[in-house]
CSV table of C-alpha atoms in Angstrom, one decimal:
chain,number,residue,atom,x,y,z
A,1,MET,CA,25.3,-4.4,6.2
A,2,SER,CA,21.6,-5.8,7.0
A,3,ASP,CA,19.8,-7.8,4.4
A,4,ASP,CA,17.2,-4.9,4.2
A,5,LEU,CA,19.5,-2.0,4.0
A,6,GLY,CA,21.6,-4.0,1.1
A,7,ALA,CA,18.4,-4.5,-0.5
A,8,LEU,CA,17.1,-0.8,-0.3
A,9,THR,CA,20.3,0.4,-1.8
A,10,GLN,CA,19.4,-1.0,-5.1
A,11,LEU,CA,17.0,1.6,-5.4
A,12,HIS,CA,19.6,4.4,-5.3
A,13,ASP,CA,19.8,4.1,-9.1
A,14,PRO,CA,17.0,6.3,-10.4
A,15,VAL,CA,16.1,3.9,-13.4
A,16,ARG,CA,15.9,1.2,-11.0
A,17,ARG,CA,13.5,3.0,-8.7
A,18,ALA,CA,11.5,3.9,-11.4
A,19,LEU,CA,11.0,0.7,-12.6
A,20,TYR,CA,10.3,-0.7,-8.8
A,21,GLU,CA,7.5,2.3,-8.3
A,22,PHE,CA,5.9,1.3,-11.4
A,23,VAL,CA,5.5,-2.3,-10.6
A,24,ALA,CA,4.7,-1.5,-7.2
A,25,ARG,CA,2.0,1.1,-8.2
A,26,HIS,CA,0.6,-1.4,-10.8
A,27,GLY,CA,-0.4,-4.0,-7.9
A,28,GLY,CA,-0.1,-7.1,-10.4
A,29,ASP,CA,1.8,-8.7,-12.9
A,30,VAL,CA,4.0,-6.3,-14.9
A,31,GLY,CA,5.7,-7.4,-18.4
A,32,ARG,CA,9.1,-6.2,-19.4
A,33,GLY,CA,7.7,-4.3,-22.3
A,34,GLU,CA,5.3,-2.4,-20.2
A,35,ALA,CA,7.8,-1.7,-17.5
A,36,ALA,CA,10.3,-0.4,-20.1
A,37,GLU,CA,7.6,2.0,-21.8
A,38,ALA,CA,6.9,3.7,-18.5
A,39,ALA,CA,10.4,4.0,-17.6
A,40,GLY,CA,11.4,5.3,-21.0
A,41,ILE,CA,14.2,2.9,-21.6
A,42,SER,CA,15.0,0.0,-23.9
A,43,ARG,CA,13.2,-3.5,-23.1
A,44,THR,CA,16.9,-5.1,-22.6
A,45,LEU,CA,17.9,-2.7,-20.0
A,46,ALA,CA,14.5,-2.8,-18.2
A,47,ALA,CA,15.1,-6.7,-18.0
A,48,PHE,CA,18.5,-6.4,-16.7
A,49,HIS,CA,17.2,-3.8,-13.8
A,50,LEU,CA,14.0,-5.7,-13.0
A,51,ASP,CA,16.2,-8.7,-12.5
A,52,LYS,CA,18.5,-7.1,-9.9
A,53,LEU,CA,15.3,-6.2,-8.1
A,54,VAL,CA,14.3,-9.6,-8.1
A,55,GLU,CA,17.8,-10.9,-6.8
A,56,ALA,CA,17.7,-8.0,-3.9
A,57,GLY,CA,14.2,-9.5,-2.8
A,58,LEU,CA,12.1,-6.2,-3.8
A,59,LEU,CA,10.1,-7.9,-6.6
A,60,GLU,CA,9.1,-11.3,-7.4
A,61,ALA,CA,9.3,-12.9,-10.9
A,62,ARG,CA,7.4,-15.6,-12.8
A,63,PHE,CA,6.8,-17.1,-16.4
A,64,LYS,CA,3.1,-16.4,-17.5
A,65,SER,CA,1.6,-18.3,-20.3
A,66,PRO,CA,-0.1,-16.6,-23.2
A,67,GLU,CA,-3.8,-16.3,-23.2
A,68,LYS,CA,-3.8,-17.7,-26.7
A,69,LYS,CA,-3.0,-21.6,-26.7
A,70,GLY,CA,-1.7,-23.9,-29.8
A,71,PRO,CA,0.3,-23.2,-32.4
A,72,GLY,CA,2.0,-19.5,-32.9
A,73,SER,CA,0.8,-18.5,-29.4
A,74,GLY,CA,4.4,-17.6,-28.3
A,75,ARG,CA,6.7,-18.3,-25.2
A,76,PRO,CA,5.6,-17.5,-21.7
A,77,ALA,CA,6.4,-14.0,-20.7
A,78,LYS,CA,8.5,-13.2,-17.8
A,79,VAL,CA,6.4,-11.1,-15.7
A,80,TYR,CA,7.1,-9.1,-12.1
A,81,ARG,CA,5.2,-8.1,-9.1
A,82,ARG,CA,6.3,-6.4,-5.8
A,83,ALA,CA,7.5,-9.0,-3.3
A,84,PRO,CA,5.3,-9.2,-0.2
A,85,ASN,CA,8.0,-9.4,2.2
A,86,GLU,CA,8.6,-6.0,4.3
A,87,ARG,CA,11.8,-4.1,4.2
A,88,THR,CA,12.6,-1.8,7.2
A,89,VAL,CA,16.0,0.2,7.8
A,90,SER,CA,16.2,2.2,11.2
A,91,LEU,CA,19.5,3.7,12.3
A,92,PRO,CA,20.0,3.5,15.3
A,93,PRO,CA,17.5,0.2,15.4
A,94,ARG,CA,14.1,0.9,16.6
A,95,ASP,CA,11.4,-1.6,17.2
A,96,TYR,CA,7.8,0.1,17.2
A,97,ALA,CA,6.1,-3.2,15.7
A,98,ALA,CA,7.0,-5.2,19.1
A,99,LEU,CA,5.4,-2.2,21.3
A,100,ALA,CA,2.6,-2.1,19.1
A,101,SER,CA,2.0,-5.7,19.4
A,102,VAL,CA,2.1,-5.7,23.4
A,103,LEU,CA,-0.1,-2.6,23.3
A,104,ALA,CA,-2.7,-4.5,21.4
A,105,ASP,CA,-2.4,-7.7,23.9
A,106,ALA,CA,-3.0,-4.9,26.7
A,107,VAL,CA,-6.3,-3.8,24.7
A,108,ASP,CA,-7.5,-7.6,24.6
A,109,LEU,CA,-6.6,-8.2,28.4
A,110,LEU,CA,-8.4,-5.3,29.2
A,111,GLY,CA,-11.2,-5.7,26.8
A,112,GLY,CA,-10.5,-2.0,25.6
A,113,GLU,CA,-11.6,-2.6,22.0
A,114,GLU,CA,-14.2,0.1,22.1
A,115,GLN,CA,-11.8,2.7,23.6
A,116,ALA,CA,-9.2,1.6,21.1
A,117,GLU,CA,-11.6,2.4,18.2
A,118,LYS,CA,-12.4,5.9,19.7
A,119,ALA,CA,-8.9,6.7,20.0
A,120,ALA,CA,-8.3,5.6,16.3
A,121,ARG,CA,-11.3,7.6,15.1
A,122,ALA,CA,-9.9,10.5,17.0
A,123,ALA,CA,-6.7,10.2,15.4
A,124,GLY,CA,-8.3,9.8,12.0
A,125,VAL,CA,-10.1,13.2,12.7
A,126,ARG,CA,-6.8,15.1,13.6
A,127,LEU,CA,-5.4,13.8,10.1
A,128,GLY,CA,-8.2,14.8,8.1
A,129,LYS,CA,-8.6,18.4,9.6
A,130,ARG,CA,-4.8,18.8,9.0
A,131,ALA,CA,-5.1,17.5,5.3
A,132,VAL,CA,-8.1,19.7,4.4
A,133,GLN,CA,-6.1,22.7,5.2
A,134,LYS,CA,-3.5,21.9,2.7
A,135,HIS,CA,-6.0,22.0,-0.1
A,136,ALA,CA,-7.8,25.1,-1.6
A,137,ALA,CA,-11.5,25.1,-1.3
A,138,GLY,CA,-13.3,23.8,-4.2
A,139,LYS,CA,-15.6,20.7,-5.3
A,140,SER,CA,-12.7,18.6,-5.3
A,141,ARG,CA,-11.0,19.4,-2.2
A,142,LYS,CA,-12.4,16.8,0.1
A,143,ALA,CA,-11.5,14.0,-2.1
A,144,LEU,CA,-7.9,15.3,-2.9
A,145,ALA,CA,-7.7,15.5,0.8
A,146,VAL,CA,-8.7,12.1,1.5
A,147,LEU,CA,-6.3,10.6,-1.2
A,148,ASP,CA,-3.6,12.8,-0.2
A,149,VAL,CA,-3.8,11.4,3.5
A,150,LEU,CA,-4.2,8.1,2.5
A,151,GLU,CA,-1.2,8.2,0.3
A,152,ASP,CA,1.0,10.0,2.8
A,153,ARG,CA,-0.1,6.9,5.5
A,154,GLY,CA,1.0,4.4,2.9
A,155,TYR,CA,-2.5,2.9,1.9
A,156,GLU,CA,-1.6,3.2,-1.9
A,157,PRO,CA,-5.0,4.4,-2.8
A,158,ARG,CA,-6.5,4.0,-6.2
A,159,VAL,CA,-9.9,5.0,-7.8
A,160,GLU,CA,-11.7,1.9,-9.0
A,161,GLY,CA,-15.1,2.8,-10.2
A,162,PRO,CA,-17.3,4.5,-7.5
A,163,CYS,CA,-14.6,3.6,-4.6
A,164,ILE,CA,-11.3,4.3,-3.3
A,165,ARG,CA,-9.5,0.9,-2.9
A,166,LEU,CA,-6.5,0.7,-0.7
A,167,ARG,CA,-3.8,-1.4,-2.2
A,168,ASN,CA,-1.4,-1.7,0.7
A,169,CYS,CA,-2.2,-2.4,4.7
A,170,PRO,CA,0.3,-0.3,6.5
A,171,PHE,CA,-0.5,-2.4,9.6
A,172,HIS,CA,-0.1,-5.6,8.0
A,173,VAL,CA,2.0,-7.4,10.5
A,174,LEU,CA,-0.1,-6.3,13.4
A,175,ALA,CA,-3.2,-7.2,11.6
A,176,LYS,CA,-1.8,-10.7,11.1
A,177,GLU,CA,-1.7,-11.0,14.7
A,178,HIS,CA,-4.7,-9.3,15.8
A,179,PRO,CA,-7.0,-9.0,12.9
A,180,VAL,CA,-10.2,-8.1,14.6
A,181,LEU,CA,-8.7,-5.3,16.8
A,182,VAL,CA,-6.5,-4.0,14.1
A,183,CYS,CA,-9.1,-4.1,11.4
A,184,SER,CA,-11.8,-2.5,13.5
A,185,MET,CA,-9.4,0.2,14.6
A,186,ASN,CA,-8.5,0.7,10.7
A,187,LEU,CA,-12.0,1.3,9.8
A,188,ALA,CA,-12.4,3.9,12.8
A,189,LEU,CA,-9.0,5.8,11.7
A,190,CYS,CA,-10.5,6.1,8.0
A,191,GLN,CA,-13.9,7.1,9.2
A,192,GLY,CA,-12.4,9.8,11.5
A,193,LEU,CA,-10.5,11.0,8.3
A,194,LEU,CA,-13.4,11.4,6.6
A,195,GLU,CA,-15.2,13.1,9.5
A,196,GLY,CA,-12.3,15.5,9.9
A,197,ILE,CA,-12.2,16.4,6.5
A,198,GLY,CA,-15.9,16.9,6.7
A,199,ASP,CA,-17.2,14.3,4.7
A,200,GLU,CA,-19.5,11.3,5.7
A,201,PRO,CA,-18.0,8.9,7.7
A,202,SER,CA,-20.1,6.0,6.5
A,203,LYS,CA,-18.4,6.4,3.1
A,204,ALA,CA,-15.4,3.8,4.8
A,205,SER,CA,-16.5,0.5,5.3
A,206,MET,CA,-15.2,-2.8,5.4
A,207,ASP,CA,-14.5,-4.9,2.1
A,208,PRO,CA,-11.5,-7.1,2.5
A,209,ARG,CA,-9.7,-8.3,-0.4
A,210,PRO,CA,-6.7,-10.9,-0.5
A,211,ASP,CA,-3.4,-8.8,-0.2
A,212,GLU,CA,-5.1,-5.2,0.1
A,213,CYS,CA,-6.4,-3.2,3.0
A,214,CYS,CA,-9.7,-4.5,4.5
A,215,VAL,CA,-11.3,-0.8,4.2
A,216,VAL,CA,-13.0,0.9,1.1
A,217,VAL,CA,-13.9,4.2,0.8
A,218,SER,CA,-16.9,5.2,-1.4
A,219,LYS,CA,-16.7,8.3,-3.7
A,220,THR,CA,-20.8,8.8,-3.2
A,221,ASN,CA,-23.2,8.2,-0.4
A,222,GLY,CA,-25.0,5.6,-2.4
A,223,ARG,CA,-22.5,2.5,-1.9
């Protein structure tokens, strides 16, 4: 059994999976009490399962000092967050990432960045048109379609003020090897998505943050 498969089998337990999904969605440090409340279980049971997820390499844990200093401030609390390492299981084995890396090299060699962005934007348009058909007509249709596609494609979108921030980069490994190419194609893809939905493509723009996708989507035209 591969390490990845062994780690992912930990999520077969429904309680453990619920805890993992809560911590992953949170996007930051999560305490045992907070996770227990979200999963509807005791703090002791939550601690047991969270530590099992750490042993499997799916979560990371550390001790966080209390904000209040001095006597009576309490002990450091153990907190958890999603581990950054990627887990993949494919049966039989497939290696699409290696081929994508070769194709990215080919784009660089051929100077085909502009054509690659056009292809990405066209792919986004197709995604947007398919998504909008799933949602009934209404004022919220466009927003729901955008969130639906971004969620399905692994971006982990969350509404933050006037913007939709993307907690996860689905192209993380390739983006580290070819950041300019991949991030520009990613932006074109998101702009195409908005175009396909019938929204304004310029609402998608670059706004990189550490450990997040480089693209942000404005909910208004005024961003």
